Short mmCIF file of C-alpha atoms and ligand atoms in Angstrom, two decimals:
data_model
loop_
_atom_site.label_atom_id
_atom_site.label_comp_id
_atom_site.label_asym_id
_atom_site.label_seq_id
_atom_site.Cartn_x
_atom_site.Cartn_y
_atom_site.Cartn_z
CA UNK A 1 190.79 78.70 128.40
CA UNK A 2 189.33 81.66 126.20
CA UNK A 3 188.16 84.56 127.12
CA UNK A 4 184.29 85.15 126.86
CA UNK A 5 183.55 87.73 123.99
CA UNK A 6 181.73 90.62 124.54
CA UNK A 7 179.30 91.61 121.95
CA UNK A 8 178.87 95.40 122.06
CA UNK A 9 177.55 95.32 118.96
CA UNK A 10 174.20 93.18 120.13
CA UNK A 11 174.19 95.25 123.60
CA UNK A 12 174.23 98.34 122.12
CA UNK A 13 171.18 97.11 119.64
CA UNK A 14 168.92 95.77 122.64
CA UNK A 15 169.52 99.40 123.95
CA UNK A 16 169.20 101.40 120.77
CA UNK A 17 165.23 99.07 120.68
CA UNK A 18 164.98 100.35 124.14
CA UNK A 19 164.88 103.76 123.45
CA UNK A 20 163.08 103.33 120.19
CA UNK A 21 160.73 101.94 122.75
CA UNK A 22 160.15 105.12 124.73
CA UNK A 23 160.49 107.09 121.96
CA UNK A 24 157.54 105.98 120.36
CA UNK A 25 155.83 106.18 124.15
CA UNK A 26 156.83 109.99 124.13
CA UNK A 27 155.60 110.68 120.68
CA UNK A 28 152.09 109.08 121.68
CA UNK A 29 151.38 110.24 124.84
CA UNK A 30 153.71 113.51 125.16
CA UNK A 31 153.07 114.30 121.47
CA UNK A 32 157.05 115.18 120.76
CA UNK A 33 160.14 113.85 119.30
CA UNK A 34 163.50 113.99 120.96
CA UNK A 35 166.04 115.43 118.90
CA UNK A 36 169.85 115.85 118.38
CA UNK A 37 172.32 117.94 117.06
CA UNK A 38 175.61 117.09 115.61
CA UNK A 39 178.25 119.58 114.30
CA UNK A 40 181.38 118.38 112.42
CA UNK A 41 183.55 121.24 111.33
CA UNK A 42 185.79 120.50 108.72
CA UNK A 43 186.69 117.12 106.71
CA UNK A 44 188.28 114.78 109.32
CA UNK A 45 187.65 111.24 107.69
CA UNK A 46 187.31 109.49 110.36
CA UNK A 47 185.38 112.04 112.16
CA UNK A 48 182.81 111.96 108.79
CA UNK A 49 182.21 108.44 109.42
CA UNK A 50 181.25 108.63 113.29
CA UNK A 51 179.00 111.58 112.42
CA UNK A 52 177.50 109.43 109.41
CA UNK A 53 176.99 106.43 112.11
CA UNK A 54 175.35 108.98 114.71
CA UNK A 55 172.78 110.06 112.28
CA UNK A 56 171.93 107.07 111.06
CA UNK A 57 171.29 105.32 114.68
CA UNK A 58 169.40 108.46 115.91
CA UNK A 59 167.32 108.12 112.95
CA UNK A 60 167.22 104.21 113.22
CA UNK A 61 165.84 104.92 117.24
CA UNK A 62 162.86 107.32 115.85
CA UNK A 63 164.33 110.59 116.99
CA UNK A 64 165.11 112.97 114.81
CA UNK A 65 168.07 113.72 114.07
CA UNK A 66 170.06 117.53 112.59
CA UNK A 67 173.21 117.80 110.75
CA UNK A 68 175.28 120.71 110.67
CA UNK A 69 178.11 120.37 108.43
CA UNK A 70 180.35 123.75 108.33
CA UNK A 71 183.24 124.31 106.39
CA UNK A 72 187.17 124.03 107.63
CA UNK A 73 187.35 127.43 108.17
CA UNK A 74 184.68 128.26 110.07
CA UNK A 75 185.36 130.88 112.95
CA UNK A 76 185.22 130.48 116.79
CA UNK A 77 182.47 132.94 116.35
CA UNK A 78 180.54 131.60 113.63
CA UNK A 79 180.40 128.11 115.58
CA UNK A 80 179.21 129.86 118.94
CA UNK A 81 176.49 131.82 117.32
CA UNK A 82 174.99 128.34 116.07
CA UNK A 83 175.51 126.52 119.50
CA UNK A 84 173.74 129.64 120.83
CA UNK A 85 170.97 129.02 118.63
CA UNK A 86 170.54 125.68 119.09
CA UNK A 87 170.48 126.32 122.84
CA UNK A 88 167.58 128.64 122.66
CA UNK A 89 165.95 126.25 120.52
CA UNK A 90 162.91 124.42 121.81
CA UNK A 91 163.21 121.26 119.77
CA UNK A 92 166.69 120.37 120.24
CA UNK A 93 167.06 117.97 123.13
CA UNK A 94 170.79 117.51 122.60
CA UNK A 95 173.72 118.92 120.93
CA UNK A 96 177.33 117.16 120.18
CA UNK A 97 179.97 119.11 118.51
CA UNK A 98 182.55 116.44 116.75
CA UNK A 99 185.48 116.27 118.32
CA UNK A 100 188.51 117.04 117.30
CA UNK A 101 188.62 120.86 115.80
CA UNK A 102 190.07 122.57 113.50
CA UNK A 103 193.31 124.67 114.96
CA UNK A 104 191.49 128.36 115.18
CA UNK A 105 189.17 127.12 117.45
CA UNK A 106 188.92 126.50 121.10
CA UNK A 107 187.18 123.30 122.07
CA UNK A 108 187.12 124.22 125.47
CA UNK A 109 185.14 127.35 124.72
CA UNK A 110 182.91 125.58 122.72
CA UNK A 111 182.23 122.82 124.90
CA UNK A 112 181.05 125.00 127.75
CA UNK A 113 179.16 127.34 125.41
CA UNK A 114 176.73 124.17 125.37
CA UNK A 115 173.49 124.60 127.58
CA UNK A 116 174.20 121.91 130.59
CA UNK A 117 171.40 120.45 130.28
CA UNK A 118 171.53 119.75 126.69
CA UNK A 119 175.52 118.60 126.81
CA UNK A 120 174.81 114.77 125.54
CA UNK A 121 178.66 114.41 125.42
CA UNK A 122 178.53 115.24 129.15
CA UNK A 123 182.60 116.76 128.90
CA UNK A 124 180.80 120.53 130.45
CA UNK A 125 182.66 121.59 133.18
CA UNK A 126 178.60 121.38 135.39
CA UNK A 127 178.19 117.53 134.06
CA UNK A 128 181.90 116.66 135.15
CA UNK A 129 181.31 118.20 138.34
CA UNK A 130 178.07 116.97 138.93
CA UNK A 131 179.62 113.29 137.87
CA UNK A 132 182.55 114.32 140.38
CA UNK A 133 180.33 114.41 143.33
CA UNK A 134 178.04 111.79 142.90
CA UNK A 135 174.81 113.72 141.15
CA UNK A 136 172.95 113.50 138.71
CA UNK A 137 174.34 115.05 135.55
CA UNK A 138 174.91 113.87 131.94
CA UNK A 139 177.49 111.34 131.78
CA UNK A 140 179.83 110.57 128.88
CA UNK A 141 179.14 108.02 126.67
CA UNK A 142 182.32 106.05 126.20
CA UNK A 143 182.77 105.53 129.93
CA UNK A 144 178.75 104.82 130.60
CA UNK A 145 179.19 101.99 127.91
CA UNK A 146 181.82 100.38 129.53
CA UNK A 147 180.19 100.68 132.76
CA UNK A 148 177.05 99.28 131.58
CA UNK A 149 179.04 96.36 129.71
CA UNK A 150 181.07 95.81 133.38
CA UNK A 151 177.59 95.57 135.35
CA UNK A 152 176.04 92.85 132.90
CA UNK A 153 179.34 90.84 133.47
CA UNK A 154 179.55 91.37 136.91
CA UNK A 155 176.32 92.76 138.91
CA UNK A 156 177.64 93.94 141.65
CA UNK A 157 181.57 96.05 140.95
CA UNK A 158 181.74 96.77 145.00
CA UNK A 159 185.12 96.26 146.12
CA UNK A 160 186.62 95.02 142.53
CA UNK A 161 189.67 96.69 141.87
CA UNK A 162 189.90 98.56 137.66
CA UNK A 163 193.04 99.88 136.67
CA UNK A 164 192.21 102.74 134.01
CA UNK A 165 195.41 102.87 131.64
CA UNK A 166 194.91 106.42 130.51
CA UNK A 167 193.39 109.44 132.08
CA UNK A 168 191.65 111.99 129.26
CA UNK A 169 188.57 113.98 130.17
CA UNK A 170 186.58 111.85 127.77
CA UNK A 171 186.98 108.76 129.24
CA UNK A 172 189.93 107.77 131.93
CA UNK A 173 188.77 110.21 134.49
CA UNK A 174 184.84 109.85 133.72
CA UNK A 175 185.36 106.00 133.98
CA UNK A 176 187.16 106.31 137.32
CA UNK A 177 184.30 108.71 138.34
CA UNK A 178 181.63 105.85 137.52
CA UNK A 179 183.32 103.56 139.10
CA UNK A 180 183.92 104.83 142.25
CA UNK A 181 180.35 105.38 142.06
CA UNK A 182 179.66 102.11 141.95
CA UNK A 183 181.56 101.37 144.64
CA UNK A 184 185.17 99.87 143.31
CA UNK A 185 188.26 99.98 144.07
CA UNK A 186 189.75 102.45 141.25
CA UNK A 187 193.33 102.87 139.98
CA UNK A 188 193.87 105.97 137.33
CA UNK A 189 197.54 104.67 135.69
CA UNK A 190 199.29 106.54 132.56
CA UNK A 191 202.05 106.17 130.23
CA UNK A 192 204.02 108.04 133.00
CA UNK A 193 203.27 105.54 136.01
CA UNK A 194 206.07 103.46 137.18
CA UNK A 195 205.67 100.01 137.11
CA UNK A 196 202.75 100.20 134.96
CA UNK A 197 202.69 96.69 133.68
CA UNK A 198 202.43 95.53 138.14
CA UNK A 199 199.38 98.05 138.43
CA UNK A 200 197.79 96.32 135.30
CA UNK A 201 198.18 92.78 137.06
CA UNK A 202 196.64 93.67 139.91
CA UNK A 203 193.44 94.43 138.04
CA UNK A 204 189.63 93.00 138.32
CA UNK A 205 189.06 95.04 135.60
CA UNK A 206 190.82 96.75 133.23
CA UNK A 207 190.12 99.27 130.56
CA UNK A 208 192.49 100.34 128.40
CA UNK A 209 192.00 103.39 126.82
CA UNK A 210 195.90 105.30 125.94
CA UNK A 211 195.66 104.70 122.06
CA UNK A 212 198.37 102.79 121.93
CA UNK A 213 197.82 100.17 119.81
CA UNK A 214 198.11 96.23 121.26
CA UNK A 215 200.19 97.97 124.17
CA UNK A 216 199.15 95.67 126.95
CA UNK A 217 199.55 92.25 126.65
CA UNK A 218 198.21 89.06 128.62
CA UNK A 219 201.47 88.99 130.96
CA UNK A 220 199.63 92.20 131.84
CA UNK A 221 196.28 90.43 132.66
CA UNK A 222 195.10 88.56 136.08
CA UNK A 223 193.94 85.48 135.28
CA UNK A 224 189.93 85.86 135.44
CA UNK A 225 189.75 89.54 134.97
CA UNK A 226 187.24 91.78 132.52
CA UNK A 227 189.22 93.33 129.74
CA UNK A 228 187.39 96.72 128.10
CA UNK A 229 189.53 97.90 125.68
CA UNK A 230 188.42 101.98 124.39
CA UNK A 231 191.06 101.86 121.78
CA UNK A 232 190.17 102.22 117.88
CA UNK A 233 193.85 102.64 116.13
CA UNK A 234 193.83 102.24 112.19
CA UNK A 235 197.59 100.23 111.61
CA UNK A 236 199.04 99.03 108.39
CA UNK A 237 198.34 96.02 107.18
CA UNK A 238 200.27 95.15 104.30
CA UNK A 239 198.74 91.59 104.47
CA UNK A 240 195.82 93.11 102.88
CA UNK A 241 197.01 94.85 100.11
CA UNK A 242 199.48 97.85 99.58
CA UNK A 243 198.44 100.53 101.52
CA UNK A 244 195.58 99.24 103.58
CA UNK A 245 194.74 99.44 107.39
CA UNK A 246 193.54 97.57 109.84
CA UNK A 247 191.48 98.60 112.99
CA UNK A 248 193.25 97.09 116.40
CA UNK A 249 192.59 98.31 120.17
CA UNK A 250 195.30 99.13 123.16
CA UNK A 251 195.17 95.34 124.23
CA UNK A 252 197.08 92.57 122.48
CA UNK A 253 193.81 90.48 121.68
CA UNK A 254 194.83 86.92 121.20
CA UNK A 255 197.62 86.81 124.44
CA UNK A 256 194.76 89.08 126.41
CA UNK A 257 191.91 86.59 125.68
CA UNK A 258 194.37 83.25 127.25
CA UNK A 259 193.93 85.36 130.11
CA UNK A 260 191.10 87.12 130.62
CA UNK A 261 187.56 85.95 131.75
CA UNK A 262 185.81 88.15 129.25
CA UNK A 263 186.94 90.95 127.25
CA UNK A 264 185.55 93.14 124.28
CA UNK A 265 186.87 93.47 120.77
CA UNK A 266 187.93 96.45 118.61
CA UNK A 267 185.82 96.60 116.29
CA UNK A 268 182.28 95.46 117.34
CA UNK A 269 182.91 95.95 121.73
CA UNK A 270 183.26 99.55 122.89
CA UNK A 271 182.47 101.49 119.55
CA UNK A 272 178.36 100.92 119.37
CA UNK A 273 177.93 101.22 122.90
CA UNK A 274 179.20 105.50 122.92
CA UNK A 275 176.30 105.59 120.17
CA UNK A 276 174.65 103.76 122.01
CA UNK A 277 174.99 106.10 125.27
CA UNK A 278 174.53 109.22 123.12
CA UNK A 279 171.03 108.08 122.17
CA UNK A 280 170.27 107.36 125.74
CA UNK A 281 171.58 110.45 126.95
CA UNK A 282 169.18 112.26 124.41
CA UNK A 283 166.70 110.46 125.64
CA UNK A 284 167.36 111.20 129.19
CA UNK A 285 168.01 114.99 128.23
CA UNK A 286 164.50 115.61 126.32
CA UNK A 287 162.81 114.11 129.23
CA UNK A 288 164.25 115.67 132.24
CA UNK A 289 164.16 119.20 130.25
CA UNK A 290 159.97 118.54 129.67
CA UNK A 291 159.81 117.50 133.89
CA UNK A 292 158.90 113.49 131.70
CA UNK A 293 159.54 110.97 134.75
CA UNK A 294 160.83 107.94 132.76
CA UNK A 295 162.96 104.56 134.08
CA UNK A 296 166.63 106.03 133.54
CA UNK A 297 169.19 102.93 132.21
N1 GUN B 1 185.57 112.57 119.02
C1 GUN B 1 185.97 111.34 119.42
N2 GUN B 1 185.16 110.88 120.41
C2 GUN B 1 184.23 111.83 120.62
C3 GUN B 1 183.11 111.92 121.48
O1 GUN B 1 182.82 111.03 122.30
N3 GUN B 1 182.40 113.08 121.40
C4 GUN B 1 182.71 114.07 120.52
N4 GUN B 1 181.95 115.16 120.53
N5 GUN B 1 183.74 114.01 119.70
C5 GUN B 1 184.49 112.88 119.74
#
Protein backbone atom coordinates (compact mmCIF):
# COMPACT_ATOMS: atom_id res chain seq x y z
CA UNK A 1 0.00 0.00 0.00
CA UNK A 2 1.00 3.76 -0.76
CA UNK A 3 1.20 6.31 1.26
CA UNK A 4 -1.54 9.11 0.97
CA UNK A 5 0.08 12.37 -0.50
CA UNK A 6 -0.14 15.42 1.14
CA UNK A 7 -0.77 18.41 -0.92
CA UNK A 8 0.74 21.45 0.83
CA UNK A 9 0.63 23.15 -2.07
CA UNK A 10 -3.51 23.15 -2.27
CA UNK A 11 -3.61 23.59 1.75
CA UNK A 12 -1.57 26.34 1.82
CA UNK A 13 -3.83 28.00 -1.20
CA UNK A 14 -7.29 27.38 0.70
CA UNK A 15 -5.43 29.31 3.54
CA UNK A 16 -3.66 32.00 1.56
CA UNK A 17 -7.98 32.62 0.12
CA UNK A 18 -8.67 32.61 3.75
CA UNK A 19 -6.84 35.43 4.66
CA UNK A 20 -7.45 37.21 1.41
CA UNK A 21 -10.86 36.73 2.88
CA UNK A 22 -10.38 38.81 6.02
CA UNK A 23 -8.24 40.96 4.45
CA UNK A 24 -10.65 42.38 2.29
CA UNK A 25 -13.15 42.32 5.62
CA UNK A 26 -10.45 44.57 7.38
CA UNK A 27 -9.98 46.91 4.51
CA UNK A 28 -13.93 47.46 4.40
CA UNK A 29 -14.95 47.74 7.68
CA UNK A 30 -11.55 48.70 9.61
CA UNK A 31 -10.48 50.84 6.63
CA UNK A 32 -6.61 49.39 6.71
CA UNK A 33 -4.31 47.05 5.07
CA UNK A 34 -2.07 44.65 6.89
CA UNK A 35 1.37 44.89 5.91
CA UNK A 36 4.81 43.13 5.95
CA UNK A 37 8.27 43.66 5.90
CA UNK A 38 10.96 41.56 4.51
CA UNK A 39 14.75 42.28 4.67
CA UNK A 40 17.28 40.15 2.72
CA UNK A 41 20.80 41.36 3.19
CA UNK A 42 23.08 40.33 0.73
CA UNK A 43 22.77 37.92 -2.50
CA UNK A 44 22.05 34.42 -1.09
CA UNK A 45 20.32 32.67 -4.17
CA UNK A 46 18.31 30.71 -2.60
CA UNK A 47 17.44 33.17 -0.02
CA UNK A 48 16.42 35.69 -3.27
CA UNK A 49 13.98 33.23 -4.33
CA UNK A 50 12.06 32.69 -0.88
CA UNK A 51 11.99 36.48 -0.52
CA UNK A 52 10.68 36.72 -4.28
CA UNK A 53 7.91 33.93 -3.27
CA UNK A 54 7.02 35.96 0.06
CA UNK A 55 6.26 39.05 -1.84
CA UNK A 56 4.49 37.71 -4.33
CA UNK A 57 1.93 35.63 -1.94
CA UNK A 58 1.58 38.68 0.40
CA UNK A 59 0.68 40.60 -2.55
CA UNK A 60 -1.42 37.66 -4.06
CA UNK A 61 -3.48 37.71 -0.28
CA UNK A 62 -4.24 41.70 -0.70
CA UNK A 63 -1.80 42.90 1.90
CA UNK A 64 0.71 44.91 1.09
CA UNK A 65 3.71 43.97 1.00
CA UNK A 66 7.68 46.11 1.56
CA UNK A 67 10.95 45.05 0.30
CA UNK A 68 14.09 46.03 1.69
CA UNK A 69 16.93 44.83 -0.22
CA UNK A 70 20.44 46.06 1.38
CA UNK A 71 23.68 45.40 0.14
CA UNK A 72 26.29 42.49 1.44
CA UNK A 73 27.96 44.75 3.46
CA UNK A 74 25.60 46.32 5.31
CA UNK A 75 26.52 46.96 9.10
CA UNK A 76 24.97 45.52 12.33
CA UNK A 77 24.11 49.10 12.80
CA UNK A 78 22.78 50.10 9.63
CA UNK A 79 20.30 46.96 9.80
CA UNK A 80 19.12 47.89 13.47
CA UNK A 81 18.42 51.46 12.68
CA UNK A 82 15.90 50.16 9.89
CA UNK A 83 14.31 47.40 12.17
CA UNK A 84 14.00 50.33 14.61
CA UNK A 85 12.17 52.20 12.14
CA UNK A 86 10.01 49.81 11.03
CA UNK A 87 9.07 49.14 14.65
CA UNK A 88 7.95 52.62 15.29
CA UNK A 89 6.14 52.48 12.17
CA UNK A 90 2.37 52.49 12.26
CA UNK A 91 1.70 50.61 9.06
CA UNK A 92 3.90 47.76 9.36
CA UNK A 93 2.08 44.84 10.89
CA UNK A 94 5.03 42.47 10.52
CA UNK A 95 8.63 42.33 9.91
CA UNK A 96 10.90 39.15 8.75
CA UNK A 97 14.53 39.59 8.35
CA UNK A 98 15.86 36.65 5.80
CA UNK A 99 17.63 34.30 7.36
CA UNK A 100 20.77 33.42 7.05
CA UNK A 101 23.25 36.68 7.43
CA UNK A 102 26.01 37.83 6.26
CA UNK A 103 29.19 37.03 8.76
CA UNK A 104 29.49 40.77 10.46
CA UNK A 105 26.27 40.49 11.74
CA UNK A 106 24.58 39.01 14.69
CA UNK A 107 21.27 37.33 13.99
CA UNK A 108 20.59 36.96 17.42
CA UNK A 109 20.79 40.70 17.98
CA UNK A 110 18.76 41.33 15.23
CA UNK A 111 16.14 38.98 15.89
CA UNK A 112 15.34 40.38 19.30
CA UNK A 113 15.74 43.98 18.11
CA UNK A 114 12.22 43.06 16.45
CA UNK A 115 9.11 44.57 18.34
CA UNK A 116 7.38 41.20 19.89
CA UNK A 117 4.50 41.85 18.73
CA UNK A 118 5.42 42.40 15.23
CA UNK A 119 8.02 39.17 15.15
CA UNK A 120 5.95 37.13 12.25
CA UNK A 121 8.91 34.65 12.30
CA UNK A 122 8.02 34.15 15.98
CA UNK A 123 12.13 32.97 16.77
CA UNK A 124 12.05 36.34 19.69
CA UNK A 125 13.19 35.17 22.75
CA UNK A 126 9.10 36.69 24.29
CA UNK A 127 7.29 34.49 21.35
CA UNK A 128 9.50 31.32 22.24
CA UNK A 129 8.76 31.79 25.72
CA UNK A 130 5.35 32.59 25.43
CA UNK A 131 5.11 29.27 22.97
CA UNK A 132 7.17 27.53 25.91
CA UNK A 133 4.47 27.96 28.40
CA UNK A 134 1.47 27.48 26.65
CA UNK A 135 0.39 31.37 25.69
CA UNK A 136 -0.43 33.08 23.26
CA UNK A 137 2.48 34.43 21.26
CA UNK A 138 3.52 34.37 17.55
CA UNK A 139 4.39 31.02 16.50
CA UNK A 140 6.84 30.00 13.76
CA UNK A 141 5.72 29.21 10.60
CA UNK A 142 7.47 26.03 9.56
CA UNK A 143 6.36 24.19 12.69
CA UNK A 144 2.55 25.80 12.63
CA UNK A 145 2.38 24.29 9.01
CA UNK A 146 3.17 21.04 9.95
CA UNK A 147 0.96 21.19 12.83
CA UNK A 148 -1.88 22.36 10.90
CA UNK A 149 -1.12 19.62 8.09
CA UNK A 150 -0.95 16.85 11.28
CA UNK A 151 -4.51 18.08 12.64
CA UNK A 152 -6.32 17.75 9.11
CA UNK A 153 -4.84 14.14 9.00
CA UNK A 154 -5.52 13.31 12.32
CA UNK A 155 -8.07 15.60 14.46
CA UNK A 156 -7.32 14.83 17.53
CA UNK A 157 -2.88 14.32 18.18
CA UNK A 158 -3.69 13.46 22.11
CA UNK A 159 -1.58 10.74 23.16
CA UNK A 160 0.17 10.08 19.54
CA UNK A 161 3.67 9.75 19.95
CA UNK A 162 6.15 12.35 17.05
CA UNK A 163 9.65 11.81 17.01
CA UNK A 164 11.26 15.27 15.85
CA UNK A 165 14.68 14.25 14.06
CA UNK A 166 16.39 17.55 14.60
CA UNK A 167 16.16 20.19 17.23
CA UNK A 168 16.94 24.00 15.70
CA UNK A 169 15.15 26.99 17.15
CA UNK A 170 13.26 27.35 13.90
CA UNK A 171 11.58 24.34 13.87
CA UNK A 172 12.60 21.02 16.06
CA UNK A 173 12.04 22.69 19.33
CA UNK A 174 8.95 24.98 18.17
CA UNK A 175 7.37 21.72 16.72
CA UNK A 176 7.90 19.83 19.98
CA UNK A 177 6.45 22.97 21.73
CA UNK A 178 3.15 22.68 19.50
CA UNK A 179 2.86 19.48 20.02
CA UNK A 180 2.96 19.06 23.45
CA UNK A 181 0.41 21.63 23.23
CA UNK A 182 -1.73 19.63 21.62
CA UNK A 183 -1.43 17.10 23.84
CA UNK A 184 1.16 14.30 22.28
CA UNK A 185 3.46 12.32 23.26
CA UNK A 186 6.80 14.19 21.97
CA UNK A 187 10.30 12.81 21.32
CA UNK A 188 13.13 15.64 20.39
CA UNK A 189 15.97 13.05 18.65
CA UNK A 190 19.32 14.41 16.84
CA UNK A 191 22.12 13.26 14.83
CA UNK A 192 23.74 12.61 18.29
CA UNK A 193 20.91 10.23 19.79
CA UNK A 194 21.76 6.66 20.13
CA UNK A 195 19.75 4.35 18.50
CA UNK A 196 18.19 6.89 16.43
CA UNK A 197 16.81 4.72 13.72
CA UNK A 198 14.58 2.59 17.15
CA UNK A 199 13.28 6.16 18.28
CA UNK A 200 12.16 6.80 14.60
CA UNK A 201 10.14 3.38 14.62
CA UNK A 202 8.42 4.04 17.42
CA UNK A 203 6.82 7.08 15.83
CA UNK A 204 2.96 8.16 15.13
CA UNK A 205 4.38 10.88 13.57
CA UNK A 206 7.42 11.88 12.37
CA UNK A 207 8.97 15.01 11.06
CA UNK A 208 12.11 15.11 9.80
CA UNK A 209 13.74 18.17 9.72
CA UNK A 210 18.11 17.59 10.11
CA UNK A 211 18.88 18.52 6.36
CA UNK A 212 20.15 15.55 5.62
CA UNK A 213 19.09 14.60 2.52
CA UNK A 214 16.91 11.03 2.07
CA UNK A 215 18.51 10.18 5.61
CA UNK A 216 15.62 8.19 6.98
CA UNK A 217 14.35 5.51 5.22
CA UNK A 218 11.05 3.29 5.43
CA UNK A 219 12.88 0.58 7.76
CA UNK A 220 12.71 3.77 9.82
CA UNK A 221 8.87 4.15 9.49
CA UNK A 222 5.88 2.36 11.60
CA UNK A 223 3.68 1.01 9.41
CA UNK A 224 0.58 3.59 9.40
CA UNK A 225 2.42 6.58 10.61
CA UNK A 226 2.30 10.50 9.23
CA UNK A 227 5.56 11.38 7.60
CA UNK A 228 6.30 15.50 7.50
CA UNK A 229 9.39 15.90 6.05
CA UNK A 230 10.94 20.00 6.63
CA UNK A 231 13.85 19.19 4.47
CA UNK A 232 14.57 21.23 1.08
CA UNK A 233 18.31 19.94 0.01
CA UNK A 234 19.37 20.91 -3.67
CA UNK A 235 21.59 17.40 -4.78
CA UNK A 236 23.20 16.67 -8.07
CA UNK A 237 21.54 15.24 -10.55
CA UNK A 238 23.60 14.37 -13.35
CA UNK A 239 20.53 12.57 -14.90
CA UNK A 240 19.45 15.92 -15.89
CA UNK A 241 22.17 17.40 -17.48
CA UNK A 242 25.83 18.35 -16.41
CA UNK A 243 25.68 20.34 -13.56
CA UNK A 244 22.07 20.40 -12.54
CA UNK A 245 20.27 19.83 -9.13
CA UNK A 246 17.58 18.35 -7.88
CA UNK A 247 15.42 19.32 -4.79
CA UNK A 248 14.99 16.08 -2.28
CA UNK A 249 13.84 16.16 1.57
CA UNK A 250 15.47 14.23 4.83
CA UNK A 251 13.13 11.15 4.08
CA UNK A 252 13.86 8.52 1.43
CA UNK A 253 10.45 9.14 -0.47
CA UNK A 254 9.65 6.04 -2.41
CA UNK A 255 10.80 3.29 0.65
CA UNK A 256 8.98 6.03 3.19
CA UNK A 257 5.69 6.08 1.20
CA UNK A 258 5.51 1.65 1.30
CA UNK A 259 5.28 2.57 4.75
CA UNK A 260 3.71 5.38 5.76
CA UNK A 261 -0.09 6.22 5.96
CA UNK A 262 0.40 9.68 4.57
CA UNK A 263 3.35 11.74 4.13
CA UNK A 264 4.28 15.14 2.35
CA UNK A 265 6.64 15.73 -0.52
CA UNK A 266 9.67 18.02 -1.03
CA UNK A 267 8.79 20.10 -3.21
CA UNK A 268 5.04 20.99 -3.07
CA UNK A 269 4.37 19.59 1.11
CA UNK A 270 6.06 21.69 3.78
CA UNK A 271 7.47 24.67 1.61
CA UNK A 272 3.93 26.71 0.86
CA UNK A 273 2.59 26.06 4.10
CA UNK A 274 5.73 28.50 6.14
CA UNK A 275 4.33 31.14 3.49
CA UNK A 276 1.50 30.16 4.17
CA UNK A 277 1.88 30.66 8.15
CA UNK A 278 3.75 33.94 7.59
CA UNK A 279 0.68 35.45 5.95
CA UNK A 280 -1.45 34.22 8.74
CA UNK A 281 0.75 35.37 11.31
CA UNK A 282 0.54 38.93 9.66
CA UNK A 283 -2.75 38.65 9.75
CA UNK A 284 -3.00 37.69 13.30
CA UNK A 285 -0.28 40.43 14.19
CA UNK A 286 -2.19 43.57 12.47
CA UNK A 287 -5.23 42.51 14.26
CA UNK A 288 -4.27 41.86 17.75
CA UNK A 289 -1.95 45.18 17.55
CA UNK A 290 -5.47 47.33 16.39
CA UNK A 291 -7.48 45.31 19.67
CA UNK A 292 -9.49 43.55 15.86
CA UNK A 293 -11.21 40.33 17.50
CA UNK A 294 -11.04 37.95 14.48
CA UNK A 295 -11.42 33.77 14.32
CA UNK A 296 -7.56 32.87 14.80
CA UNK A 297 -6.61 29.49 12.44
N1 LIG B 1 15.64 31.27 6.34
C1 LIG B 1 15.22 29.98 6.19
N2 LIG B 1 14.02 29.81 6.80
C2 LIG B 1 13.68 30.99 7.33
C3 LIG B 1 12.54 31.44 8.05
O1 LIG B 1 11.60 30.68 8.35
N3 LIG B 1 12.57 32.74 8.42
C4 LIG B 1 13.59 33.58 8.12
N4 LIG B 1 13.52 34.84 8.55
N5 LIG B 1 14.66 33.19 7.44
C5 LIG B 1 14.69 31.90 7.04
Amino acid sequence: MSAKLIDGKAFSNQLVDKIARQVSLLQSVHHFTPGLAVILVGEDPASQVYVRNKAERTKKSGMRSIEHRLPEQTSQEELLALIDKMNRDEAIDGILVQLPLPAQIDDKAVIQAIAPEKDVDGFHVVNAGLLATGQPGIVPCTPYGCLLLLQDHFGDLSGLHAVIVGRSNIVGKPMAQLLLNAHATVTIAHSRTKELEKTCQQADILVAAVGRPEMITGDWIKKGAMVIDVGINRVPAPERGEGKFRLTGDVAFDSASRQAAAITPVPGGVGPMTIACLLRNTLVAACRRRDIVIDEF
